[in-house]
PDB file of C-alpha atoms in Angstrom:
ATOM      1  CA  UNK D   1       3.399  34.333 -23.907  1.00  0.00           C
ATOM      2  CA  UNK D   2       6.211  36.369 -22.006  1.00  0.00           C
ATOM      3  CA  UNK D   3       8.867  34.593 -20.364  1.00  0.00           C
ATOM      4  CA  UNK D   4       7.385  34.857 -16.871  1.00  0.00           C
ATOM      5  CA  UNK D   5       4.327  33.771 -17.348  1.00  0.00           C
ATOM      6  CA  UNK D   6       5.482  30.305 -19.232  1.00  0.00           C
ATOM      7  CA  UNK D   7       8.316  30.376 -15.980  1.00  0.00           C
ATOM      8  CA  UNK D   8       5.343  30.342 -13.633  1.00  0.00           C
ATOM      9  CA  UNK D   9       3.490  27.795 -15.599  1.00  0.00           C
ATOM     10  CA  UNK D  10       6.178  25.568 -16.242  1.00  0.00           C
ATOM     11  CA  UNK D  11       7.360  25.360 -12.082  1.00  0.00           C
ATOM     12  CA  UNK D  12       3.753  25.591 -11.432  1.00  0.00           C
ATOM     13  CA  UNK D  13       3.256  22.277 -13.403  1.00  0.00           C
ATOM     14  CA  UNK D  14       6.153  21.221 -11.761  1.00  0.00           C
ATOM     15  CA  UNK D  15       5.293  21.510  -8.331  1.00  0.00           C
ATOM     16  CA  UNK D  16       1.736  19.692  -9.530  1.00  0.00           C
ATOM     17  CA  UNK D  17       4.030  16.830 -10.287  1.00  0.00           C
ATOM     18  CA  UNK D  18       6.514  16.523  -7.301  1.00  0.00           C
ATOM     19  CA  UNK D  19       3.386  16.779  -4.753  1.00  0.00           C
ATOM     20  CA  UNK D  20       1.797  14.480  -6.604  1.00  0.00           C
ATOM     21  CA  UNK D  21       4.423  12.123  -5.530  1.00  0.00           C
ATOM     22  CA  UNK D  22       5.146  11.171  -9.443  1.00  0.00           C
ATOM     23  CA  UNK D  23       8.057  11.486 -11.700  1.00  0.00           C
ATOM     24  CA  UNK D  24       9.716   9.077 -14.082  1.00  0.00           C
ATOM     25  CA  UNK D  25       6.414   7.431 -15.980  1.00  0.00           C
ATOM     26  CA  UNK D  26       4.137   7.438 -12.488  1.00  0.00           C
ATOM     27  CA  UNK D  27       6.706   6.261  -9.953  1.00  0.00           C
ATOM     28  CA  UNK D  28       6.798   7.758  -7.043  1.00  0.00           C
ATOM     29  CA  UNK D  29      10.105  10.028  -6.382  1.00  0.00           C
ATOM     30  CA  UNK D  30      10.331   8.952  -2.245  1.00  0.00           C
ATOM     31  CA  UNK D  31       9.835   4.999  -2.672  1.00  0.00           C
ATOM     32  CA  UNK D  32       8.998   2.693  -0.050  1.00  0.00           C
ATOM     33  CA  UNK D  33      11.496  -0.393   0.389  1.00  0.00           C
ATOM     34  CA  UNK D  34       8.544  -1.886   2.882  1.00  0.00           C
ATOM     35  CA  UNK D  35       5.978  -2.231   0.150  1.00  0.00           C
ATOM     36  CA  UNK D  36       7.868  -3.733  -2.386  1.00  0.00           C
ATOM     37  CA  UNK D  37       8.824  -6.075   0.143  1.00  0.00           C
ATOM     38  CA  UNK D  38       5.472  -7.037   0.917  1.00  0.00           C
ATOM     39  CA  UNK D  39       4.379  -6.810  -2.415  1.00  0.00           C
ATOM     40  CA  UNK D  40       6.841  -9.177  -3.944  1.00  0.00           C
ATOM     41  CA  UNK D  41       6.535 -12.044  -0.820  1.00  0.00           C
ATOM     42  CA  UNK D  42       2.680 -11.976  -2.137  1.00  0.00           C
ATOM     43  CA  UNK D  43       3.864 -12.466  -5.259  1.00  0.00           C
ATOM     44  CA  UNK D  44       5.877 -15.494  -4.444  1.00  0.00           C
ATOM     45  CA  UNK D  45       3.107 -17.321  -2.774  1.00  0.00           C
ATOM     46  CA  UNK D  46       1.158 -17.326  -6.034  1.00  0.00           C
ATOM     47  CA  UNK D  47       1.902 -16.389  -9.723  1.00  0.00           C
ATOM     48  CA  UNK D  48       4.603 -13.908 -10.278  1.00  0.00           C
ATOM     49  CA  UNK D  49       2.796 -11.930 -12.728  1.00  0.00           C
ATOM     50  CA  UNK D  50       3.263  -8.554 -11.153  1.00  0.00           C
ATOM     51  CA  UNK D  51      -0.230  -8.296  -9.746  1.00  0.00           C
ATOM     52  CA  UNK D  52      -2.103  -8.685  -6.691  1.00  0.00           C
ATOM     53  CA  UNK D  53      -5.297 -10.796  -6.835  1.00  0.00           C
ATOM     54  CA  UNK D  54      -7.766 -10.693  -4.040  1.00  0.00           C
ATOM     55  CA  UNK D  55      -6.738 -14.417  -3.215  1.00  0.00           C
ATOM     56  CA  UNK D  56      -2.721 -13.215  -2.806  1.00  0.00           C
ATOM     57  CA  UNK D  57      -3.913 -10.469  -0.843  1.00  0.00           C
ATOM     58  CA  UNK D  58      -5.557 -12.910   1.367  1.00  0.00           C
ATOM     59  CA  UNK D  59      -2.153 -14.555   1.804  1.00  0.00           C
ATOM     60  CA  UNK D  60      -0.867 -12.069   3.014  1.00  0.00           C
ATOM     61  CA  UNK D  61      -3.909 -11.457   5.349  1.00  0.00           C
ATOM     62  CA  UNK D  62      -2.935 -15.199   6.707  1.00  0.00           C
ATOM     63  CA  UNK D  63       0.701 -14.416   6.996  1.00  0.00           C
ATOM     64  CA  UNK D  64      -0.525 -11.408   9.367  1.00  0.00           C
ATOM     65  CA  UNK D  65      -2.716 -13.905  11.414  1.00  0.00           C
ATOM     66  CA  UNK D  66      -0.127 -15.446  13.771  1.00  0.00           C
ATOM     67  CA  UNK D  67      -3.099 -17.065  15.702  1.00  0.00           C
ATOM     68  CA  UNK D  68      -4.833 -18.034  12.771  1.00  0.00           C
ATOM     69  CA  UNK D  69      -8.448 -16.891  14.250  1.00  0.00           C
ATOM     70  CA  UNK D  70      -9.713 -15.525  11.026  1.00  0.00           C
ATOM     71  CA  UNK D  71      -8.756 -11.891  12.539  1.00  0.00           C
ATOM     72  CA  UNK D  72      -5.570  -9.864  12.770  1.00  0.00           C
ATOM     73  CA  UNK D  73      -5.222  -7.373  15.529  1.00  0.00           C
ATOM     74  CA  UNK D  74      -2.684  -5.119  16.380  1.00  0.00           C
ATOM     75  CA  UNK D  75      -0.155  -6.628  18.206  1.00  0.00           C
ATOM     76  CA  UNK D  76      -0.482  -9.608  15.630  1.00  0.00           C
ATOM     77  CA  UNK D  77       0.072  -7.046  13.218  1.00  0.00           C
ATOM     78  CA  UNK D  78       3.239  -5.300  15.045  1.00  0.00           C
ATOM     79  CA  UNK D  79       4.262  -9.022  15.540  1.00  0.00           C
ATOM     80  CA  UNK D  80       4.635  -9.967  12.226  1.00  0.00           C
ATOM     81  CA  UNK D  81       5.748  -6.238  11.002  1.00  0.00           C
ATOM     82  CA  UNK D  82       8.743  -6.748  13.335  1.00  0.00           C
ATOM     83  CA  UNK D  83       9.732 -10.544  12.915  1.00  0.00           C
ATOM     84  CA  UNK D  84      10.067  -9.684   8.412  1.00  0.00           C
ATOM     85  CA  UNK D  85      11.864  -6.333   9.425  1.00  0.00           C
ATOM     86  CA  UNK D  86       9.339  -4.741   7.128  1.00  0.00           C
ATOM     87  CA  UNK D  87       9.899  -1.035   8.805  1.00  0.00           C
ATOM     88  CA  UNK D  88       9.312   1.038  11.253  1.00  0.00           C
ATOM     89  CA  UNK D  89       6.601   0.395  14.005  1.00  0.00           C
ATOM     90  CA  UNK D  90       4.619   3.427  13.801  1.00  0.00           C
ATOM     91  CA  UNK D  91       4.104   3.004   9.939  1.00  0.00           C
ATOM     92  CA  UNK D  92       3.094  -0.888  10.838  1.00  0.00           C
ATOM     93  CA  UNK D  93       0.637   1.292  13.608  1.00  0.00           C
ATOM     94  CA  UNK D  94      -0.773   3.652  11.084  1.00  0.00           C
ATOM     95  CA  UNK D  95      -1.385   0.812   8.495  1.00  0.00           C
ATOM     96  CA  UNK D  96      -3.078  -1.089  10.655  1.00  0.00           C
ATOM     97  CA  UNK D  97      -5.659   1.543  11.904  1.00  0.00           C
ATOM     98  CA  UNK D  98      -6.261   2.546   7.879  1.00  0.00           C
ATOM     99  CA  UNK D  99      -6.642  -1.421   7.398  1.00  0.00           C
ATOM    100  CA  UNK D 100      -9.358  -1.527  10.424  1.00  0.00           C
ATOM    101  CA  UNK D 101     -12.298   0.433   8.110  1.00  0.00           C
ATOM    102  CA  UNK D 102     -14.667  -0.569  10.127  1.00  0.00           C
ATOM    103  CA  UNK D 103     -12.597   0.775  13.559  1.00  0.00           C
ATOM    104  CA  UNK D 104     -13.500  -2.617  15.339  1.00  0.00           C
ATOM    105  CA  UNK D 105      -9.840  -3.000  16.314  1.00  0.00           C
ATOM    106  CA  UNK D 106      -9.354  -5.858  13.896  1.00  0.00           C
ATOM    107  CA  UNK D 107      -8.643  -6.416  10.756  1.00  0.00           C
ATOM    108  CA  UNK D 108     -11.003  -8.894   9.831  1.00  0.00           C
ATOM    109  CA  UNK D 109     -11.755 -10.538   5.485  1.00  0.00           C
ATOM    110  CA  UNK D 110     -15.026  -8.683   5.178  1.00  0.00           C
ATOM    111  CA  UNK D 111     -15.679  -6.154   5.524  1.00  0.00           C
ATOM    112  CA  UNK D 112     -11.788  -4.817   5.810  1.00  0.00           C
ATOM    113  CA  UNK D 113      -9.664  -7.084   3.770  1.00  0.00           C
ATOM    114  CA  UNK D 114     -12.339  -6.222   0.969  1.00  0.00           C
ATOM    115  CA  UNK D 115     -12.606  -2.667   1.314  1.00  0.00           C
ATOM    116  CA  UNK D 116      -8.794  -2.389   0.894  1.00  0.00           C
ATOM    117  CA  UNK D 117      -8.442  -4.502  -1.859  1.00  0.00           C
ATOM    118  CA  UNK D 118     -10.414  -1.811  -3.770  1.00  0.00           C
ATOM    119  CA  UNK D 119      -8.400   1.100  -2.599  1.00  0.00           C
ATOM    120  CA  UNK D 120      -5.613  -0.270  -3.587  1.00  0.00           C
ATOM    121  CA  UNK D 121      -6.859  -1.259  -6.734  1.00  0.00           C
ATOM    122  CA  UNK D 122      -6.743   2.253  -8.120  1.00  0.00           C
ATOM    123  CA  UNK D 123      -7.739   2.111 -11.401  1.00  0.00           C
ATOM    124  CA  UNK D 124     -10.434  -0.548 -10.897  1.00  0.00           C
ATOM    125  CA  UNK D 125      -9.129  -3.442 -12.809  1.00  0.00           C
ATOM    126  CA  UNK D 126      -9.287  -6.551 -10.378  1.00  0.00           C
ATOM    127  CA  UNK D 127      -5.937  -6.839  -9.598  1.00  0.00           C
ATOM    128  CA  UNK D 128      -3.327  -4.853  -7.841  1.00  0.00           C
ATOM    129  CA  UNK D 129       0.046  -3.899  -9.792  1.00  0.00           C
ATOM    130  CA  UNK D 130       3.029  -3.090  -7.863  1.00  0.00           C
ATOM    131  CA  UNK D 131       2.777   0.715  -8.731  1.00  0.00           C
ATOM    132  CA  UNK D 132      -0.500   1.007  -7.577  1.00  0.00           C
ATOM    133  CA  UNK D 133       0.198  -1.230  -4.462  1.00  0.00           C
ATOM    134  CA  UNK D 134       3.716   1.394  -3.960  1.00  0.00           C
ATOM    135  CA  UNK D 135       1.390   4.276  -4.080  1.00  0.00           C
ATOM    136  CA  UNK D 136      -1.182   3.858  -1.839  1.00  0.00           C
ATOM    137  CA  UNK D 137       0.868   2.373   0.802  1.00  0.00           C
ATOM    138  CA  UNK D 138       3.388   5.435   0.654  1.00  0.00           C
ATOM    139  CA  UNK D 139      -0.113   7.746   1.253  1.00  0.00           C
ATOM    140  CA  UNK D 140      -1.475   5.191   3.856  1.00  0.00           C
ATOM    141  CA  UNK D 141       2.236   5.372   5.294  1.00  0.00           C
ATOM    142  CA  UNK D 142       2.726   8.815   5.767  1.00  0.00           C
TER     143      UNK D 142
END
């Protein structure tokens, strides 16, 4: 193989990688301070075992439901995004609309809390780790 062509396979592979968001064993190169933050509060509310059940991620659903209705809409959402200084407003904005899958303006346990349990849950395992958790928020985020 000439030296151009394993040049332009090599960057090309490269590229692959950096859009890709992934470098150093699957961690993203741009990290997000916000979801480790929320990750690792979820983690203190139950068993520190660097996953995310569906029963932590309904803590953190409660923790987002300042009224405690059994719903979390947006200005609950902004609410509680602001008073844990968990980052800037418009990502808490965007979040919240990707949360709402069923685009009733809430954020309700089922069907949304369950739908994005399993998006997070990338590789389909029943719990959350904090890379997965990381990565999906970053492409929710951005």
């Amino acid at each position: 193989m000439d030296q151009n062509l394993l040049g332009l396979f090599f960057g090309t592979v490269l590229a692959v990688i950096v859009v890709s968001g992934q470098f150093h064993l699957g961690r993203p190169i741009v990290d997000s301070p916000e979801a480790h933050a929320i990750f690792a509060a979820a983690e203190r509310n139950r068993t520190p075992d660097g996953f995310l059940t569906k029963v932590e991620l309904d803590d953190i659903f409660q923790t987002f439901d300042h009224n405690m209705d059994g719903i979390v809409d947006e200005q609950e959402f902004i609410y509680i995004w602001r008073s844990r200084h968990l980052g800037d407003i418009s990502h808490a904005i965007t979040l919240f609309h990707h949360a709402d899958t069923d685009r009733d303006d809430v954020i309700s346990k089922v069907p949304d809390l369950t739908r994005v349990f399993y998006y997070f849950d990338r590789d389909q395992d029943g719990k959350v780790s904090e890379e997965e958790f990381v990565l999906v928020w970053m492409s929710l985020s951005m």
